[in-house]
Tab-separated table of C-alpha atoms in Angstrom:
chain	number	residue	atom	x	y	z
A	112	MET	CA	6.457	138.172	170.643
A	113	THR	CA	8.980	140.949	169.890
A	114	MET	CA	9.400	144.267	171.628
A	115	ALA	CA	8.950	147.434	169.577
A	116	ALA	CA	12.066	149.564	169.145
A	117	PRO	CA	12.112	152.827	171.106
A	118	ALA	CA	11.334	155.989	169.177
A	119	GLY	CA	14.395	157.365	167.368
A	120	ASP	CA	16.243	154.050	167.385
A	121	VAL	CA	18.050	153.719	164.039
A	122	ARG	CA	19.341	150.187	164.627
A	123	PRO	CA	16.491	148.367	162.823
A	124	GLY	CA	16.905	150.600	159.761
A	125	TRP	CA	20.650	150.082	159.764
A	126	ARG	CA	20.245	146.319	159.978
A	127	ALA	CA	17.866	146.384	156.986
A	128	ALA	CA	20.196	148.521	154.870
A	129	ARG	CA	23.447	146.885	155.977
A	130	GLY	CA	23.381	144.119	153.344
A	131	PRO	CA	22.740	146.353	150.297
A	132	LEU	CA	25.288	148.914	151.478
A	133	LEU	CA	27.950	146.258	151.949
A	134	LEU	CA	27.195	144.886	148.469
A	135	VAL	CA	27.559	148.330	146.893
A	136	ALA	CA	30.777	148.965	148.835
A	137	ALA	CA	32.188	145.638	147.643
A	138	LEU	CA	31.336	146.468	144.020
A	139	VAL	CA	32.984	149.882	144.316
A	140	ALA	CA	36.088	148.356	145.921
A	141	VAL	CA	36.391	145.721	143.176
A	142	ALA	CA	35.982	148.375	140.478
A	143	VAL	CA	38.602	150.673	142.028
A	144	VAL	CA	41.095	147.844	142.536
A	145	GLY	CA	40.546	146.684	138.957
A	146	VAL	CA	41.172	150.169	137.600
A	147	LEU	CA	44.316	150.616	139.711
A	148	VAL	CA	45.715	147.236	138.713
A	149	ALA	CA	44.932	147.842	135.062
A	150	ALA	CA	46.409	151.327	135.177
A	151	SER	CA	49.591	150.158	136.879
A	152	GLY	CA	50.146	147.158	134.641
A	153	ASN	CA	48.759	148.277	131.288
A	154	ALA	CA	49.486	151.844	130.264
A	155	GLY	CA	47.945	151.524	126.787
A	156	ALA	CA	48.746	150.610	123.192
A	157	LEU	CA	52.311	151.355	122.027
A	158	ASP	CA	53.153	152.866	125.410
A	159	PRO	CA	56.740	152.299	126.594
A	160	ASP	CA	55.318	151.434	130.023
A	161	GLY	CA	52.487	149.210	128.702
A	162	THR	CA	52.699	145.505	129.511
A	163	SER	CA	49.625	144.414	127.539
A	164	PRO	CA	50.090	142.619	124.210
A	165	GLU	CA	49.557	145.960	122.436
A	166	GLY	CA	52.034	147.814	124.696
A	167	SER	CA	55.739	148.402	123.997
A	168	ARG	CA	57.435	147.911	127.352
A	169	ALA	CA	59.562	145.036	126.048
A	170	LEU	CA	60.962	147.227	123.267
A	171	ALA	CA	61.700	150.051	125.725
A	172	VAL	CA	63.572	147.615	127.984
A	173	LEU	CA	65.679	146.340	125.059
A	174	LEU	CA	66.547	149.897	124.046
A	175	ARG	CA	67.633	150.783	127.572
A	176	ASP	CA	69.721	147.597	127.761
A	177	ARG	CA	71.569	148.846	124.658
A	178	GLY	CA	72.328	152.144	126.402
A	179	VAL	CA	69.634	154.162	124.643
A	180	ARG	CA	67.673	156.570	126.833
A	181	VAL	CA	63.905	156.283	126.397
A	182	GLU	CA	61.935	159.366	127.414
A	183	ARG	CA	58.130	159.399	127.130
A	184	VAL	CA	56.602	162.811	126.369
A	185	THR	CA	53.014	163.884	125.746
A	186	THR	CA	53.417	167.158	123.832
A	187	VAL	CA	55.092	168.198	120.635
A	188	ASP	CA	56.799	171.077	122.473
A	189	ALA	CA	58.500	168.630	124.826
A	190	ALA	CA	59.595	166.434	121.920
A	191	VAL	CA	61.098	169.390	120.047
A	192	ARG	CA	62.935	170.617	123.158
A	193	GLN	CA	64.520	167.214	123.761
A	194	ALA	CA	65.498	166.614	120.129
A	195	THR	CA	69.188	167.359	120.712
A	196	GLY	CA	72.218	165.412	119.611
A	197	ARG	CA	71.647	161.916	118.249
A	198	THR	CA	67.937	161.679	118.942
A	199	THR	CA	65.142	159.592	117.431
A	200	ILE	CA	61.620	160.962	117.747
A	201	PHE	CA	59.190	158.038	117.697
A	202	VAL	CA	55.546	158.883	116.920
A	203	PRO	CA	53.601	155.596	117.234
A	204	LEU	CA	50.176	157.330	117.011
A	205	PRO	CA	50.478	160.231	114.521
A	206	ASP	CA	46.688	160.648	114.353
A	207	ARG	CA	46.929	162.320	117.785
A	208	VAL	CA	49.271	164.998	116.415
A	209	LEU	CA	48.233	167.920	114.211
A	210	ASP	CA	49.674	168.069	110.704
A	211	THR	CA	51.366	171.380	111.524
A	212	SER	CA	52.971	169.733	114.544
A	213	VAL	CA	54.301	166.941	112.311
A	214	ALA	CA	56.031	169.616	110.242
A	215	ARG	CA	57.558	171.046	113.453
A	216	LEU	CA	58.934	167.617	114.348
A	217	ARG	CA	60.507	167.476	110.887
A	218	SER	CA	62.301	170.813	111.326
A	219	THR	CA	63.906	170.591	114.773
A	220	ALA	CA	66.842	172.846	115.682
A	221	GLU	CA	69.249	169.914	115.415
A	222	PRO	CA	68.565	167.196	112.827
A	223	ALA	CA	66.813	164.255	114.432
A	224	THR	CA	65.582	160.931	113.126
A	225	LEU	CA	61.802	160.777	112.868
A	226	VAL	CA	59.899	157.451	112.881
A	227	LEU	CA	56.126	157.456	112.347
A	228	VAL	CA	53.692	154.534	112.416
A	229	ASN	CA	50.828	154.609	109.894
A	230	PRO	CA	50.540	158.399	109.383
A	231	ASP	CA	47.473	159.670	107.541
A	232	SER	CA	47.472	161.624	104.279
A	233	GLY	CA	47.680	165.012	106.026
A	234	ALA	CA	50.752	163.964	108.000
A	235	LEU	CA	52.377	162.607	104.830
A	236	ARG	CA	51.871	165.941	103.063
A	237	ALA	CA	53.310	167.778	106.079
A	238	LEU	CA	56.477	165.677	105.838
A	239	GLY	CA	57.041	166.894	102.274
A	240	LEU	CA	58.657	163.664	101.050
A	241	GLY	CA	56.398	163.045	98.080
A	242	VAL	CA	55.036	159.887	99.729
A	243	ARG	CA	51.330	159.164	99.542
A	244	SER	CA	48.973	156.460	100.806
A	245	ALA	CA	48.303	153.574	98.422
A	246	GLY	CA	45.779	151.380	100.258
A	247	ARG	CA	46.012	148.567	102.775
A	248	ALA	CA	47.663	145.173	102.956
A	249	PRO	CA	47.385	142.319	105.464
A	250	VAL	CA	50.054	142.123	108.169
A	251	ARG	CA	52.161	139.014	107.615
A	252	ASP	CA	55.724	137.809	107.275
A	253	ARG	CA	57.422	139.865	104.517
A	254	VAL	CA	60.981	140.141	103.211
A	255	PRO	CA	62.675	143.547	103.007
A	256	SER	CA	63.854	143.610	99.347
A	257	CYS	CA	65.833	146.800	100.000
A	258	ASP	CA	69.216	147.993	101.248
A	259	LEU	CA	67.971	149.818	104.338
A	260	PRO	CA	70.484	148.859	107.083
A	261	ALA	CA	67.870	148.099	109.739
A	262	ALA	CA	65.905	145.945	107.262
A	263	ALA	CA	69.019	144.127	106.082
A	264	VAL	CA	69.875	143.153	109.662
A	265	ALA	CA	66.298	142.182	110.572
A	266	GLY	CA	65.429	140.177	107.479
A	267	SER	CA	61.795	139.070	107.300
A	268	ALA	CA	59.382	140.774	109.682
A	269	ASP	CA	55.650	141.213	110.255
A	270	LEU	CA	54.768	144.136	108.025
A	271	GLY	CA	51.681	145.354	106.207
A	272	GLY	CA	48.856	147.654	107.207
A	273	ALA	CA	49.092	150.918	105.285
A	274	THR	CA	50.989	150.897	101.993
A	275	TYR	CA	52.696	153.792	100.202
A	276	ASP	CA	53.982	154.805	96.788
A	277	LEU	CA	56.378	157.513	95.612
A	278	ALA	CA	54.329	159.027	92.798
A	279	GLY	CA	55.084	162.569	94.004
A	280	ALA	CA	58.689	162.057	95.118
A	281	PRO	CA	61.600	163.564	93.130
A	282	GLU	CA	63.828	161.088	91.341
A	283	ALA	CA	66.962	162.570	92.876
A	284	GLY	CA	67.219	161.532	96.492
A	285	SER	CA	64.064	159.434	96.273
A	286	PRO	CA	63.113	157.622	99.505
A	287	THR	CA	63.927	153.948	99.961
A	288	THR	CA	60.979	151.548	99.886
A	289	CYS	CA	61.047	148.277	101.818
A	290	TYR	CA	58.912	145.239	102.567
A	291	PRO	CA	56.737	145.407	99.451
A	292	ALA	CA	53.136	144.220	99.453
A	293	GLY	CA	51.433	143.966	96.079
A	294	GLY	CA	53.926	146.329	94.476
A	295	LYS	CA	53.534	148.954	97.206
A	296	ALA	CA	55.877	149.672	100.108
A	297	THR	CA	54.982	149.096	103.754
A	298	VAL	CA	58.162	150.824	104.994
A	299	VAL	CA	59.565	154.031	103.483
A	300	ALA	CA	62.833	155.653	104.603
A	301	ALA	CA	64.151	159.019	103.471
A	302	ALA	CA	67.421	160.768	104.337
A	303	GLY	CA	67.862	164.534	104.261
A	304	ALA	CA	69.563	167.566	105.711
A	305	MET	CA	66.765	167.949	108.294
A	306	GLY	CA	67.204	164.381	109.502
A	307	ASP	CA	66.112	160.909	108.468
A	308	VAL	CA	62.429	159.991	108.274
A	309	THR	CA	61.047	156.458	108.380
A	310	ILE	CA	57.387	155.581	107.807
A	311	VAL	CA	56.083	152.175	108.941
A	312	GLY	CA	52.640	150.992	107.862
A	313	THR	CA	51.844	148.932	110.972
A	314	SER	CA	52.667	148.974	114.665
A	315	THR	CA	52.998	145.182	114.918
A	316	PRO	CA	56.856	145.008	115.060
A	317	PHE	CA	56.878	147.406	118.030
A	318	THR	CA	54.371	145.544	120.244
A	319	ASN	CA	55.030	143.144	123.115
A	320	ALA	CA	53.010	140.403	121.424
A	321	ALA	CA	55.066	140.295	118.214
A	322	LEU	CA	58.478	141.582	119.279
A	323	ASP	CA	59.982	138.099	119.708
A	324	GLU	CA	58.757	136.798	116.345
A	325	ARG	CA	60.842	136.715	113.173
A	326	GLY	CA	62.986	139.860	112.758
A	327	ASN	CA	60.587	142.257	114.461
A	328	ALA	CA	62.871	143.040	117.404
A	329	ALA	CA	65.887	143.626	115.149
A	330	LEU	CA	63.876	145.914	112.869
A	331	ALA	CA	62.425	147.938	115.766
A	332	LEU	CA	65.831	148.275	117.432
A	333	GLY	CA	67.455	149.240	114.130
A	334	LEU	CA	64.884	151.959	113.455
A	335	LEU	CA	64.818	153.406	116.991
A	336	GLY	CA	68.173	152.530	118.526
A	337	ALA	CA	70.619	154.144	116.117
A	338	GLY	CA	71.051	157.227	118.312
A	339	GLU	CA	71.653	157.932	121.960
A	340	ARG	CA	68.064	158.838	122.900
A	341	VAL	CA	64.504	157.946	121.896
A	342	VAL	CA	61.875	160.635	122.507
A	343	TRP	CA	58.673	158.603	122.611
A	344	LEU	CA	55.871	161.028	121.694
A	345	LEU	CA	52.537	159.693	122.908
A	346	PRO	CA	50.016	162.568	123.150
A	347	ARG	CA	46.756	162.155	124.993
A	348	PRO	CA	43.686	161.487	122.816
A	349	ALA	CA	42.189	164.918	123.489
A	350	GLN	CA	45.235	166.847	122.252
A	351	ALA	CA	44.060	168.993	119.359
A	352	ALA	CA	45.328	172.539	119.839
A	353	ALA	CA	48.051	174.091	117.708
A	354	GLU	CA	51.733	174.131	118.615
A	355	GLY	CA	51.365	171.031	120.747
A	356	THR	CA	49.300	172.659	123.540
A	357	GLU	CA	46.546	170.593	125.108
A	358	ARG	CA	42.881	171.270	125.858
A	359	HIS	CA	40.959	168.655	127.768
A	360	GLY	CA	37.465	168.249	129.065
A	361	LEU	CA	36.798	166.682	132.432
A	362	LEU	CA	35.871	163.293	130.952
A	363	ASP	CA	39.029	163.288	128.791
A	364	LEU	CA	41.133	163.380	131.954
A	365	LEU	CA	39.530	160.232	133.378
A	366	PRO	CA	40.820	156.787	132.359
A	367	GLY	CA	38.471	154.914	130.071
A	368	ARG	CA	38.466	151.899	132.396
A	369	LEU	CA	37.349	154.081	135.295
A	370	LEU	CA	34.320	155.293	133.337
A	371	ALA	CA	33.463	151.692	132.435
A	372	ALA	CA	33.791	150.640	136.079
A	373	LEU	CA	31.565	153.490	137.248
A	374	ALA	CA	28.970	152.498	134.649
A	375	GLN	CA	29.020	148.928	135.984
A	376	VAL	CA	28.587	150.164	139.559
A	377	ALA	CA	25.663	152.380	138.512
A	378	PHE	CA	24.039	149.421	136.748
A	379	ALA	CA	24.499	147.247	139.855
A	380	VAL	CA	22.934	149.946	142.062
A	381	LEU	CA	19.981	150.167	139.659
A	382	LEU	CA	19.484	146.397	139.818
A	383	LEU	CA	19.693	146.541	143.612
A	384	ALA	CA	17.060	149.290	143.736
A	385	LEU	CA	14.744	147.289	141.473
A	386	TRP	CA	15.252	144.203	143.638
A	387	ARG	CA	14.468	146.092	146.843
A	388	ALA	CA	11.330	147.611	145.241
A	389	ARG	CA	10.016	144.364	143.817
A	390	ARG	CA	7.031	144.204	146.267
A	391	LEU	CA	4.547	146.631	144.785
A	392	GLY	CA	0.924	147.137	145.767
A	393	PRO	CA	-0.824	146.867	149.149
A	394	VAL	CA	0.372	144.561	151.893
A	395	VAL	CA	-1.478	141.226	151.901
A	396	SER	CA	-2.652	140.082	155.315
A	397	GLU	CA	-2.168	136.448	156.259
A	398	PRO	CA	-3.596	134.432	159.185
A	399	LEU	CA	-1.225	133.769	162.053
A	400	PRO	CA	0.158	130.232	162.013
A	401	VAL	CA	-0.205	129.987	165.820
A	402	VAL	CA	-2.714	131.674	168.106
A	403	VAL	CA	-1.019	132.985	171.257
A	404	ARG	CA	-3.145	133.670	174.329
A	405	SER	CA	-3.166	137.273	175.459
A	406	ALA	CA	-1.929	136.308	178.923
A	407	GLU	CA	1.140	134.633	177.442
A	408	ALA	CA	1.825	137.674	175.281
A	409	VAL	CA	1.584	139.979	178.273
A	410	GLU	CA	3.852	137.769	180.343
A	411	GLY	CA	6.380	137.509	177.528
A	412	ARG	CA	6.462	141.259	177.078
A	413	GLY	CA	6.835	141.729	180.823
A	414	ARG	CA	9.787	139.354	180.926
A	415	LEU	CA	11.421	141.311	178.107
A	416	TYR	CA	10.953	144.570	180.000
A	417	ARG	CA	12.390	142.981	183.145
A	418	ALA	CA	15.375	141.466	181.325
A	419	ALA	CA	16.183	144.842	179.774
A	420	GLY	CA	15.575	146.764	182.986
A	421	GLU	CA	13.075	148.992	181.164
A	422	ARG	CA	10.911	150.063	184.108
A	423	ALA	CA	10.280	153.427	182.460
A	424	SER	CA	8.946	151.747	179.293
A	425	ALA	CA	6.822	149.343	181.341
A	426	ALA	CA	5.373	152.214	183.383
A	427	ALA	CA	4.618	154.157	180.187
A	428	ALA	CA	2.847	151.105	178.752
A	429	LEU	CA	0.755	150.694	181.928
A	430	ARG	CA	-0.253	154.364	181.989
A	431	GLY	CA	-0.991	154.369	178.255
A	432	GLY	CA	-3.299	151.366	178.558
A	433	SER	CA	-5.175	152.881	181.507
A	434	ARG	CA	-5.607	156.225	179.707
A	435	ALA	CA	-6.985	154.505	176.607
A	436	ARG	CA	-9.483	152.421	178.625
A	437	LEU	CA	-10.589	155.344	180.769
A	438	ALA	CA	-11.074	157.607	177.731
A	439	ALA	CA	-13.283	154.988	176.083
A	440	ARG	CA	-15.217	154.489	179.345
A	441	LEU	CA	-15.880	158.224	179.721
A	442	GLY	CA	-16.789	158.811	176.061
A	443	LEU	CA	-13.701	160.912	175.295
A	444	PRO	CA	-11.615	160.855	172.095
A	445	PRO	CA	-8.931	158.135	171.847
A	446	GLU	CA	-6.173	160.610	172.765
A	447	PRO	CA	-7.784	163.368	174.853
A	448	ALA	CA	-5.893	166.322	176.278
A	449	PRO	CA	-4.280	165.492	179.646
A	450	GLU	CA	-6.342	168.193	181.474
A	451	ALA	CA	-9.622	166.934	179.990
A	452	LEU	CA	-8.974	163.281	180.881
A	453	ALA	CA	-7.732	164.072	184.404
A	454	ASP	CA	-10.749	166.331	185.085
A	455	ALA	CA	-13.220	163.712	183.825
A	456	VAL	CA	-11.619	160.929	185.885
A	457	ALA	CA	-11.422	163.092	189.036
A	458	GLY	CA	-15.152	163.762	188.724
A	459	ARG	CA	-15.850	160.004	188.971
A	460	THR	CA	-13.516	159.275	191.895
A	461	PRO	CA	-12.870	160.662	195.383
A	462	ARG	CA	-9.279	161.513	194.355
A	463	GLY	CA	-8.078	165.023	193.761
A	464	LEU	CA	-7.260	166.347	190.275
A	465	ALA	CA	-3.516	166.543	190.981
A	466	ASP	CA	-3.392	162.939	192.259
A	467	VAL	CA	-5.230	161.662	189.163
A	468	ALA	CA	-2.963	163.600	186.766
A	469	THR	CA	0.165	162.316	188.522
A	470	LEU	CA	-1.082	158.735	188.442
A	471	LEU	CA	-2.074	158.825	184.751
A	472	TYR	CA	0.821	160.865	183.358
A	473	GLY	CA	3.557	160.705	185.961
A	474	ALA	CA	4.733	164.267	185.262
A	475	PRO	CA	3.402	167.584	183.937
A	476	SER	CA	2.685	167.823	180.226
A	477	GLY	CA	5.842	167.979	178.080
A	478	GLN	CA	8.100	166.340	180.682
A	479	ALA	CA	9.288	162.722	180.837
A	480	PRO	CA	7.924	160.901	183.888
A	481	PRO	CA	10.518	159.436	186.261
A	482	ALA	CA	11.096	155.694	186.083
A	483	PRO	CA	9.985	153.579	189.070
A	484	PRO	CA	13.023	153.009	191.288
A	485	ASP	CA	12.431	149.257	191.633
A	486	ASP	CA	10.074	146.424	190.732
A	487	ALA	CA	7.982	146.982	193.889
A	488	ALA	CA	7.255	150.556	192.819
A	489	LEU	CA	6.258	149.314	189.360
A	490	VAL	CA	3.863	146.756	190.881
A	491	ALA	CA	2.423	149.478	193.139
A	492	LEU	CA	1.818	151.674	190.088
A	493	ALA	CA	-0.033	148.849	188.326
A	494	THR	CA	-2.175	148.293	191.452
A	495	ASP	CA	-3.017	152.015	191.740
A	496	LEU	CA	-4.034	152.183	188.095
A	497	ASP	CA	-6.270	149.116	188.463
A	498	THR	CA	-7.891	150.718	191.539
A	499	LEU	CA	-8.459	153.974	189.648
A	500	GLU	CA	-10.159	152.174	186.770
A	501	ALA	CA	-12.327	150.251	189.208
A	502	GLU	CA	-13.401	153.529	190.860
A	503	VAL	CA	-14.386	154.980	187.480
A	504	ARG	CA	-16.375	151.886	186.578
A	505	ARG	CA	-18.204	151.897	189.930
A	506	PRO	CA	-21.792	153.190	189.374
């Protein structure tokens, strides 16, 4: 036999919801920790701070060991401002840069070396070298077959991806083509008064995964490490405004892994809600496995009241039981008004109206009755209520 919780007690509800809330909190914590770890250890593809196989942290470390400053920027304006002296502007993801911005990188105030990885047709036209796309080729070990200094030092390297031809290039001062694939070049280098330009058809030689294979490291260092500084231009995906300015929506500013983690948490919460709501329909009654005598139940409840020191609750239970029995005896509604019940009971007993009201309710309407000061007072209250009921039953 269990004791009912007092009105307003939130402990039973908290105990019921504690497990699901802890599960949701654990899922959120795991998601946040995963995002933070991923963000701190994997900054993205071709990022100089990225440690994933597609990142380029190893190449950035090698460049710094050779005394070359590596500065990561996210706008074309920043790249143009820092293109001073012997500078190489590295654009590993030209598809994130407008074609007009590619032309700005080509015409910096001081001539700078420009290295682009797999630029599209619009970027090639903006460069004005007469180089155009000529299809695709698989990335594999290829020999340079040219006199480009960086290629001569590197030897064979993993090249392929986009291929290029020089159908629109002038014969005088024509760019150098290297690492052929099916008669087309996978690396094109051009020298000019505005600075050297090198086009590479694949990012493989610049990645952590392939840097230590064949001549990839030597080729990447030769292309990027000839000067004193590398300006590593890595715009955000949402960059699309002219002159290198940036316009972002709210979702563009959030990491992709964070959105995926939030989606997983939302899915887990949905599953939890479905699990908690699995019992649909009316409650099915079942027979009690053991029949407990009423006297034992009363004694058990009394012991609980005594152990908790709840004399006020015990007195309220005694008065409530007497009021219910007296109302039924006198033909009144189950919960009559205090004045009506006290008046009806006083008419059947020699007691006064005030004595009956005090005995049945303990205090005026709207006020909490005082708790019996001790167990003797509680027993006396039970005796008085029994006597009152006996008086009402007396014919």
